[in-house]
Coordinates of C-alpha atoms in Angstrom, one line a residue:
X1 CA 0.0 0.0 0.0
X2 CA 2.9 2.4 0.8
X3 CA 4.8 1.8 -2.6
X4 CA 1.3 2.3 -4.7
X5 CA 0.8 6.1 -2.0
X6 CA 4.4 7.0 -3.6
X7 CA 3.8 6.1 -6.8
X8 CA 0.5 8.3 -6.8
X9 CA 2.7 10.6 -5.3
X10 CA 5.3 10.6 -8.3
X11 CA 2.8 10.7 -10.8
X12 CA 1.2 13.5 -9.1
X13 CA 5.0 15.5 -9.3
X14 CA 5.3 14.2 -12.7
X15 CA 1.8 15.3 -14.1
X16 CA 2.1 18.8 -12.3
X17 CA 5.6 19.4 -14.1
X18 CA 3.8 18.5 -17.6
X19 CA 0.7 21.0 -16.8
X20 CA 3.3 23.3 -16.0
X21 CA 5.2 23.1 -18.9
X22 CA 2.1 24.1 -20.7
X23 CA 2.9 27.4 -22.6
X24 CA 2.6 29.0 -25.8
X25 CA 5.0 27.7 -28.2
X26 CA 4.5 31.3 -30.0
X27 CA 2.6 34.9 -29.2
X28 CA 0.4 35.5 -32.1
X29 CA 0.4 38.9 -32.7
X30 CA -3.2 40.1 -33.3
X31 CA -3.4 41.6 -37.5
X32 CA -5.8 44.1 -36.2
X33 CA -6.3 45.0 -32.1
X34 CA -9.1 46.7 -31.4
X35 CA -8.5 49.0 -28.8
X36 CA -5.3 50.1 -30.4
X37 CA -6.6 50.8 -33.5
X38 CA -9.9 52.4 -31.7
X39 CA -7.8 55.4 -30.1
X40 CA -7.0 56.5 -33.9
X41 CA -10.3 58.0 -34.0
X42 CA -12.0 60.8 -32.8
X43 CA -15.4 60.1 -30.9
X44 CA -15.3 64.2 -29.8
X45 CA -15.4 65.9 -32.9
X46 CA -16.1 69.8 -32.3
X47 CA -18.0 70.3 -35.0
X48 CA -19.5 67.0 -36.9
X49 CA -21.5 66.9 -40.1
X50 CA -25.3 67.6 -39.4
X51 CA -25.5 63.9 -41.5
X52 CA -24.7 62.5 -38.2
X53 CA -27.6 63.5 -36.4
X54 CA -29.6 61.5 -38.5
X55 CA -27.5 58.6 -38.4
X56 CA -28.8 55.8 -36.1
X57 CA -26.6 53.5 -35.0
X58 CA -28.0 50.4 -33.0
X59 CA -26.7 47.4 -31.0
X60 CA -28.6 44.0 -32.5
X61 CA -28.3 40.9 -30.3
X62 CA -29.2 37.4 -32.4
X63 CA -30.1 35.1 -29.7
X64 CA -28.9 31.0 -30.2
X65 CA -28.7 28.7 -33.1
X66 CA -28.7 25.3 -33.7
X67 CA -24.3 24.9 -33.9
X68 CA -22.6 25.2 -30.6
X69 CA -20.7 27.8 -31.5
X70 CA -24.1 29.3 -32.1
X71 CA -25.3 28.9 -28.5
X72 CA -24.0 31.8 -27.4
X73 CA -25.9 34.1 -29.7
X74 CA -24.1 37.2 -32.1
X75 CA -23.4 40.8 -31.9
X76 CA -23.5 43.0 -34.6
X77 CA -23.3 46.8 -35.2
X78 CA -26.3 48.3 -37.3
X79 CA -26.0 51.9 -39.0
X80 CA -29.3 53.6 -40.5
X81 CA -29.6 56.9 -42.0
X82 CA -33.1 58.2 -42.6
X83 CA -35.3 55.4 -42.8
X84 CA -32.8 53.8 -46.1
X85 CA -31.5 50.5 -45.6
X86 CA -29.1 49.8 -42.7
X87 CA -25.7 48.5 -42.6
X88 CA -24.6 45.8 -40.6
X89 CA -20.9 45.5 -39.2
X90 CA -20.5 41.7 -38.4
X91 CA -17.6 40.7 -36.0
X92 CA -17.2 36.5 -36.0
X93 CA -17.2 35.2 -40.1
X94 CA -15.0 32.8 -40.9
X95 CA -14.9 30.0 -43.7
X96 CA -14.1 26.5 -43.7
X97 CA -11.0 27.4 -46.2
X98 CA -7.9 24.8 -46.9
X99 CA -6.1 24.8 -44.0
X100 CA -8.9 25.7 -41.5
X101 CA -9.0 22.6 -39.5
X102 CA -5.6 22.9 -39.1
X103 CA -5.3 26.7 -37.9
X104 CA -7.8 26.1 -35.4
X105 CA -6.4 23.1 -33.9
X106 CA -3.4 24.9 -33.1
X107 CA -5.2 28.4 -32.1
X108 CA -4.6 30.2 -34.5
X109 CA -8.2 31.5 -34.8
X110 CA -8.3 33.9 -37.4
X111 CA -11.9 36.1 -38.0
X112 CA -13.3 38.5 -40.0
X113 CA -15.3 41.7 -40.0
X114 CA -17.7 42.3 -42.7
X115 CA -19.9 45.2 -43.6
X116 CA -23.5 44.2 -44.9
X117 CA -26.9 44.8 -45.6
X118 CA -28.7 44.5 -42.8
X119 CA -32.2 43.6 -43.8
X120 CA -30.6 40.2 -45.4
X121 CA -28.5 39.5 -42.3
X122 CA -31.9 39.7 -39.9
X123 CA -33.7 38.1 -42.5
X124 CA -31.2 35.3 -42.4
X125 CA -31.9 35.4 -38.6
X126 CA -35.4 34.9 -38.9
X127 CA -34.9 32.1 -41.4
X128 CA -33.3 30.0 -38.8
X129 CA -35.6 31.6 -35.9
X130 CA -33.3 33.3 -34.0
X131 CA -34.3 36.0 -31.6
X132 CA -33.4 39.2 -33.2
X133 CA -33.2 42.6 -30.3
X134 CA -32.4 45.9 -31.4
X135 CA -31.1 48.8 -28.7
X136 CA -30.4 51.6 -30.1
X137 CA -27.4 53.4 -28.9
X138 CA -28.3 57.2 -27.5
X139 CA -25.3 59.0 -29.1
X140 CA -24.4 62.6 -30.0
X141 CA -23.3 62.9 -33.5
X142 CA -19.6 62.8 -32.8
X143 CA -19.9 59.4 -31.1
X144 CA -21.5 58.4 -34.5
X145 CA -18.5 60.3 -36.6
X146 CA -16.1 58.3 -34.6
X147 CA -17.4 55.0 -34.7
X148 CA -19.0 55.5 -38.7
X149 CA -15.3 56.0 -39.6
X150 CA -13.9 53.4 -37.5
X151 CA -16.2 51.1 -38.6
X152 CA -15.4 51.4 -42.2
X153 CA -11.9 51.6 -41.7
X154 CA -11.9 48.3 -39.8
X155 CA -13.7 46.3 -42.8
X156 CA -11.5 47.4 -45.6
X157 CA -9.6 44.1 -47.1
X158 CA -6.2 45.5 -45.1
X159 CA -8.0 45.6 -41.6
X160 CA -10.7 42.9 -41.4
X161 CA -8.9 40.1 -39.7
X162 CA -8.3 39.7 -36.5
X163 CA -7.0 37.5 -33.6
X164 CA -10.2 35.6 -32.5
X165 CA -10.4 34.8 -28.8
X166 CA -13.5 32.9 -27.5
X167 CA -13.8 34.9 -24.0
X168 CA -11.9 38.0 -24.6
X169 CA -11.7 39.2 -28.6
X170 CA -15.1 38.0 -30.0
X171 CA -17.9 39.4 -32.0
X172 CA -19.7 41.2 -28.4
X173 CA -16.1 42.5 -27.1
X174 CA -14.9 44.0 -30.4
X175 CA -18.7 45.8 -30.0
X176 CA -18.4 46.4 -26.6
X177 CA -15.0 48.7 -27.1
X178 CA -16.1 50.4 -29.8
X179 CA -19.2 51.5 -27.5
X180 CA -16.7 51.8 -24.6
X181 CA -14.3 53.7 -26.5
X182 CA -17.5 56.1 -27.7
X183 CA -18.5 57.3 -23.9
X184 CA -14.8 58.1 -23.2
X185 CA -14.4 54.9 -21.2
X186 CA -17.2 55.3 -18.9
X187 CA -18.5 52.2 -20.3
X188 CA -16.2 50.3 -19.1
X189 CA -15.5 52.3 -15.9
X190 CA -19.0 51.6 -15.0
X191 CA -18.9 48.1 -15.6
X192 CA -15.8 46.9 -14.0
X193 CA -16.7 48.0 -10.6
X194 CA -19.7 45.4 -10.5
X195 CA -18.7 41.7 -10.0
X196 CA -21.3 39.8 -12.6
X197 CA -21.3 36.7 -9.4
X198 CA -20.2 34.2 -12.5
X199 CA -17.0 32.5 -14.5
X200 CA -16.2 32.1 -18.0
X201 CA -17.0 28.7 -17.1
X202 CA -20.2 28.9 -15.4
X203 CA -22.1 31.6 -17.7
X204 CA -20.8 29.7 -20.6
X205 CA -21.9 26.2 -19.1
X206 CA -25.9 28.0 -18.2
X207 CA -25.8 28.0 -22.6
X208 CA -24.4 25.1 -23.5
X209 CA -26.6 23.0 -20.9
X210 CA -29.0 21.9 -23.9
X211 CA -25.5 20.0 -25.6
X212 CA -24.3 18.0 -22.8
X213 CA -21.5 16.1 -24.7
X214 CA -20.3 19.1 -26.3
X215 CA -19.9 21.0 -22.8
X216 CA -18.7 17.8 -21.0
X217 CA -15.9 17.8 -23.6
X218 CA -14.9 21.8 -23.5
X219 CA -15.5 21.6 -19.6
X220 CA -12.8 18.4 -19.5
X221 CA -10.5 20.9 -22.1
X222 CA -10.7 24.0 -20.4
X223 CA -8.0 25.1 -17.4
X224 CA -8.3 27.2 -14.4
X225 CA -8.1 30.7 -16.8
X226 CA -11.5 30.5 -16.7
X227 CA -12.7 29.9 -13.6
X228 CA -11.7 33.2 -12.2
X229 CA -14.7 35.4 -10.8
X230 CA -15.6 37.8 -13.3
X231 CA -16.5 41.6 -13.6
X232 CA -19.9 42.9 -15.4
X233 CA -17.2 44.2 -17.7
X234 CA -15.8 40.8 -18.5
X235 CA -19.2 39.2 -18.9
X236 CA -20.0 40.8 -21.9
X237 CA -18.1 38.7 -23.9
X238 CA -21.9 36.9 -24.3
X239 CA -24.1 38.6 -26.8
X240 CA -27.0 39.2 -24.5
X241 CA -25.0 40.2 -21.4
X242 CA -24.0 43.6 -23.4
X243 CA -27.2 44.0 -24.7
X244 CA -28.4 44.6 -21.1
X245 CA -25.1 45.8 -19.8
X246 CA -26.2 48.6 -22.6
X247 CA -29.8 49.1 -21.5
X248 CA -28.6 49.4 -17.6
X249 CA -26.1 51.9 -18.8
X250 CA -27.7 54.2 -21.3
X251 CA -31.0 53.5 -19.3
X252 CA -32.4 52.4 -22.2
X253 CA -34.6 49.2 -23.8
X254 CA -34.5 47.0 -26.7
X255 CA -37.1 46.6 -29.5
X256 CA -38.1 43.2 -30.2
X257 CA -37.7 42.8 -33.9
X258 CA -37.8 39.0 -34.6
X259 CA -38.7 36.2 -31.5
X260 CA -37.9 32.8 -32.0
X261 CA -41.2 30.5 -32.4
X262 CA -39.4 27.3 -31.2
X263 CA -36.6 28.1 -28.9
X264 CA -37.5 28.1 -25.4
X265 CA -35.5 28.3 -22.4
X266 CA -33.5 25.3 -21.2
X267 CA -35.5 23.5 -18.2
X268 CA -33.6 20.1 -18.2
X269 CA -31.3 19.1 -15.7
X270 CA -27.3 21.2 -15.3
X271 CA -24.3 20.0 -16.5
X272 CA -23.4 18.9 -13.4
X273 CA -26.7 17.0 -12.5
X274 CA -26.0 15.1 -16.3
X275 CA -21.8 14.5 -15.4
X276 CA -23.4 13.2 -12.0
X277 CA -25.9 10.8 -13.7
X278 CA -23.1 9.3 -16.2
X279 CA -21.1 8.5 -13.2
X280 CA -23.5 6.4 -11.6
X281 CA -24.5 4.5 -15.1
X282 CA -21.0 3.9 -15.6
X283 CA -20.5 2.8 -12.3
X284 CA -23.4 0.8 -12.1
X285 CA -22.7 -0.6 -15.4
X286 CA -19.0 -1.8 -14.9
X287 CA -19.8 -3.5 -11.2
X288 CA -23.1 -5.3 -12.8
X289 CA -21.4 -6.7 -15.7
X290 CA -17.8 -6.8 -15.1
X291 CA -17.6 -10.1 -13.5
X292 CA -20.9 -11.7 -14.9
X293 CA -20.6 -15.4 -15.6
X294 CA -22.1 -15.2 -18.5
X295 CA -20.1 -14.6 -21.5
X296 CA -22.1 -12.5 -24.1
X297 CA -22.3 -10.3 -21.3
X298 CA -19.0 -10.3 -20.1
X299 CA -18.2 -9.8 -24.1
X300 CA -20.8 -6.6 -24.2
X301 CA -19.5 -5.5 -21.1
X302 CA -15.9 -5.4 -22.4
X303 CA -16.4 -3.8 -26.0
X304 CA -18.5 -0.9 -23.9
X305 CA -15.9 -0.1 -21.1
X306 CA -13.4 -0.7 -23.6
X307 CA -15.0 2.0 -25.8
X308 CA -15.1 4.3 -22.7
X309 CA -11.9 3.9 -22.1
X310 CA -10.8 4.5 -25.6
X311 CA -13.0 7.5 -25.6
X312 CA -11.7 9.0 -23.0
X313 CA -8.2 8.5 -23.4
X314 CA -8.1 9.8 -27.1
X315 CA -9.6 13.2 -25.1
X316 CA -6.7 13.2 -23.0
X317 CA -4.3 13.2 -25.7
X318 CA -6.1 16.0 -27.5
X319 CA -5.9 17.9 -24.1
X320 CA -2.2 17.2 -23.5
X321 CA -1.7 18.1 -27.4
X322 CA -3.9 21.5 -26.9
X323 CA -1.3 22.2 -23.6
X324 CA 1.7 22.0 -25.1
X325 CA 1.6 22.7 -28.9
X326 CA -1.4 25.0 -29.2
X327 CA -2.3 28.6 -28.7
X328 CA -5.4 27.4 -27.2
X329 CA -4.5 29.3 -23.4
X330 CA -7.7 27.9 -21.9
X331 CA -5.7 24.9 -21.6
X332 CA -2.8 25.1 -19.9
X333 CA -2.4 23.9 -16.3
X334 CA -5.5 22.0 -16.9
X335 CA -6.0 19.7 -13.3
X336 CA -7.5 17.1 -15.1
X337 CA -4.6 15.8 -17.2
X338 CA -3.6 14.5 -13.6
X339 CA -6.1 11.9 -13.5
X340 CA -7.9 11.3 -16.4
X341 CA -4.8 11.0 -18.7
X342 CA -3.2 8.7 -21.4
X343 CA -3.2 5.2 -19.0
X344 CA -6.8 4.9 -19.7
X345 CA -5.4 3.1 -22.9
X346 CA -4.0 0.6 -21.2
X347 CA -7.6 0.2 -19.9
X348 CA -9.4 0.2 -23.1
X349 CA -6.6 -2.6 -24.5
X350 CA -7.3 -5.0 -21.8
X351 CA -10.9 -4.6 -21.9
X352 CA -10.6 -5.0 -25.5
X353 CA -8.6 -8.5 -25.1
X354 CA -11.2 -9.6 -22.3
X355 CA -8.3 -9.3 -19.6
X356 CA -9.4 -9.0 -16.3
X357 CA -9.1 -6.6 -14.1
X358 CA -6.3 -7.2 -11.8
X359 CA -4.4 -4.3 -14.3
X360 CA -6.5 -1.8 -14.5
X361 CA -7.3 -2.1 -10.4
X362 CA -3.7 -1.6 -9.4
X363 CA -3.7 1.9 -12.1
X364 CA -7.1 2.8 -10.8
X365 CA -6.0 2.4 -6.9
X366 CA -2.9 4.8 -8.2
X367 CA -4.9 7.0 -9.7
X368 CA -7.5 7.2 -6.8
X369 CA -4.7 8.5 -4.5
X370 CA -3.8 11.3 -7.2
X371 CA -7.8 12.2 -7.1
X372 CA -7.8 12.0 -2.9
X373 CA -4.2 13.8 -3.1
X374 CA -5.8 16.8 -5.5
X375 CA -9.1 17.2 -3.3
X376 CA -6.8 17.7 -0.2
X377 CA -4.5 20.7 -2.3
X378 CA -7.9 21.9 -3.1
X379 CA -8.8 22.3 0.2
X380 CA -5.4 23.4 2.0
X381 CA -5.2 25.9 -1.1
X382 CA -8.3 27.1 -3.0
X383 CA -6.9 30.2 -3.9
X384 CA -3.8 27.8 -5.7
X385 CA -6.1 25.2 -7.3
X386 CA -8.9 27.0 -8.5
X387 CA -10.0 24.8 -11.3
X388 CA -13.5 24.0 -11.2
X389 CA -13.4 20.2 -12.4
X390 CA -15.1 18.3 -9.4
X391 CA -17.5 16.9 -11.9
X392 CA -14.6 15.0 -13.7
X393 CA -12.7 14.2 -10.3
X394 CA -16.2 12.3 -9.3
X395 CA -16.3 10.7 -12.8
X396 CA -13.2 9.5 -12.4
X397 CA -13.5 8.4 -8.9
X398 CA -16.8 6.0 -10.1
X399 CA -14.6 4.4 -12.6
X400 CA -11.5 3.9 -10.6
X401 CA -13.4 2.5 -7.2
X402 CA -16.0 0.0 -9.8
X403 CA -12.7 -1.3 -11.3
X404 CA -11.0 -1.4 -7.9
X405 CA -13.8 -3.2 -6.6
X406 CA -13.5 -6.0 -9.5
X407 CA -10.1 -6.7 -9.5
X408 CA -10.4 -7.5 -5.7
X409 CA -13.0 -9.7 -6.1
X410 CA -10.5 -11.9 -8.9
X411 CA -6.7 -11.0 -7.0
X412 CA -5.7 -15.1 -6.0
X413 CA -4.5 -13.6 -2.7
X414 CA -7.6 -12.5 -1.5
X415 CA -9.8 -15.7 -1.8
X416 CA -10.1 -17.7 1.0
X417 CA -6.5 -20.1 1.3
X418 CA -7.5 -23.9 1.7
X419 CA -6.7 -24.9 5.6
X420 CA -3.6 -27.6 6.1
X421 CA -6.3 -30.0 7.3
X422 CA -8.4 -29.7 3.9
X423 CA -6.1 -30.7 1.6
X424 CA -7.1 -34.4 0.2
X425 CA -10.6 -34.3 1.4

């Protein structure tokens, strides 16, 4: 028992030293920051046009699609003059172009900004029933100069890409500076000093609750970055949260222009409640057919687990590859690399050759310890170990004590040794 505590041990120093190591193999520099690019312009022009009094420039929040990436709804920019036919200034294209795939495995997330009509983008809205708001921004008409001229400066072919970021540089921050940077930084003045009482990872998690795979898989990926508590400021990386961070500021409302006839709130059970549930089927699961006597079972039984394991190790080695080799800073020092690592192969290949368990309950007692070792950190130092991955120290935990719990049951040492006196009989 001592030599597997100092093995859990070592692999705990060993795994922390590889999280650790986690950094940016290079800092992409950003083709076109925002804020740099923002002070350029004058938002406090003396003496602007009389054009820009008429000009109406509007905030327009599309609520969530059908993609993941959709679930957190869009931000655009809408500019009006006179009743004619707006403009739109979309933050977030992108296109599935050779080399794609590639670029955004490794980070290097590369959008666009786009100028375009606006009565075909909301109509594109409505076509796949998304929730279209409109808040019009109360500006004077050197606000509207300054962000008229930024705006088309920003889309020509020169200055439309930019450094995507999935918290920090998306389609509602690049929005959110512009307005910012048009009150003189009020905005943002105002906003920082209220906490928002959420995470990237929790207010993120509320939207993707409807995609439970999806989440469980990002949630398994992402590190501590984004579990630090957040300002109202910060928030409003999500579409919707600057739309009211907007109408609280300017004291203002939204107009309803499109509502979705299908989409309704998510009322199923959290993330955490689903994580919870798989643990106990997979627990359940692996003690009640693990050791059954019968052998299409016990063949069932082993192709499942063994796909679970498979699963779940090919996740690690994407995380481990996302840590090390990526630009992908959600990663690094991800907790979970600790536990639910690259040895679950060697679980999936003895499930897969009907082994038994005897294996896979000495690494699970190993890995156990790490779990127990983690939990204790986590409580001597919650201000170190911030990560929020309980979920997936629980899910491993099920696994670990079910397989534990088998190989017991099949070590020779443990069965009852025949007495001296039985022998012969």
């Amino acid at each position: 028992m001592c030599k597997k505590v100092l093995s859990a041990i070592a692999a705990l120093l060993f795994s922390a030293v590889l999280s650790a190591a986690s950094v940016s193999p290079t800092k992409l520099a950003d083709p076109f920051p925002s804020r740099e690019n923002l002070l350029k312009f004058d938002f406090s022009a003396d003496d602007p046009e009389a054009f820009y009094d008429d000009l109406e420039i509007s905030l327009v929040t599309t609520g969530a699609g059908d993609e993941t990436y959709a679930l957190f709804g869009h931000t655009s920019l809408e500019l009006e003059y006179q009743g004619t036919s707006g403009r739109f200034y979309d933050y977030g294209f992108f296109t599935f172009s050779d080399g794609f795939y590639l670029d955004f495995a490794l980070g290097k997330l590369y959008y666009n900004v786009y100028r375009t009509d606006a009565e075909m983008r909301i109509a594109g809205f409505m076509a796949e029933d998304r929730t279209v708001e409109r808040t019009v921004l109360p500006l004077g008409p050197a606000e509207k100069k300054g962000i008229m001229e930024f705006l088309d400066y920003n889309v020509l072919p020169e200055n439309n890409t930019y450094l995507y970021d999935y918290y920090e540089d998306n389609c509602a921050t690049r929005v959110r500076d512009i307005i910012d940077e048009a009150t003189g930084g009020e905005f943002k003045a105002w906003s920082e000093k209220i906490p928002s009482g959420e995470s990237f990872r929790s207010s993120s998690n509320r939207l993707m609750q409807s995609q439970f795979l999806p989440a469980f898989a990002i949630n398994y990926l992402e590190g501590p970055s984004v579990d630090r508590p957040l300002s109202r400021w910060e928030l409003m990386y999500l579409p919707d949260e600057l739309r009211k961070g907007v109408e609280d500021f300017f004291g203002t409302s939204s107009e309803t222009v499109y509502e979705s006839l299908s989409r309704q709130p998510y009322k199923g059970p959290s993330i955490f409640a689903e994580t919870i549930l798989l643990t106990v089927s997979v627990f359940i699961f692996l003690i009640s057919t693990g050791n059954c006597g019968n052998r299409t079972v016990r063949l069932i039984s082993d192709i499942v687990s063994g796909c679970i394991y498979g699963i779940l190790a090919l996740m690690s080695c994407v995380l481990l590859f996302m840590m090390c080799f990526t630009n992908h800073e959600v990663t690094y020092m991800n907790e979970n690399i600790l536990f639910l690592n690259p040895v679950l192969f060697i679980f999936a290949y003895d499930a897969f050759r009907g082994k038994r368990h005897e294996r896979r309950g000495r690494l699970s007692l190993v890995l156990l310890c790490i779990i127990a070792v983690l939990a204790i950190l986590k409580g001597l130092l919650p201000e170190v170990f911030i990560q929020d991955n309980i979920t997936y120290m629980l899910f491993m935990s099920g696994i670990c004590l079910a397989e534990i719990i088998l190989s017991r049951s099949l070590f020779p040492r443990l069965r009852r040794e025949p007495r001296r006196g039985d022998v012969g009989r």
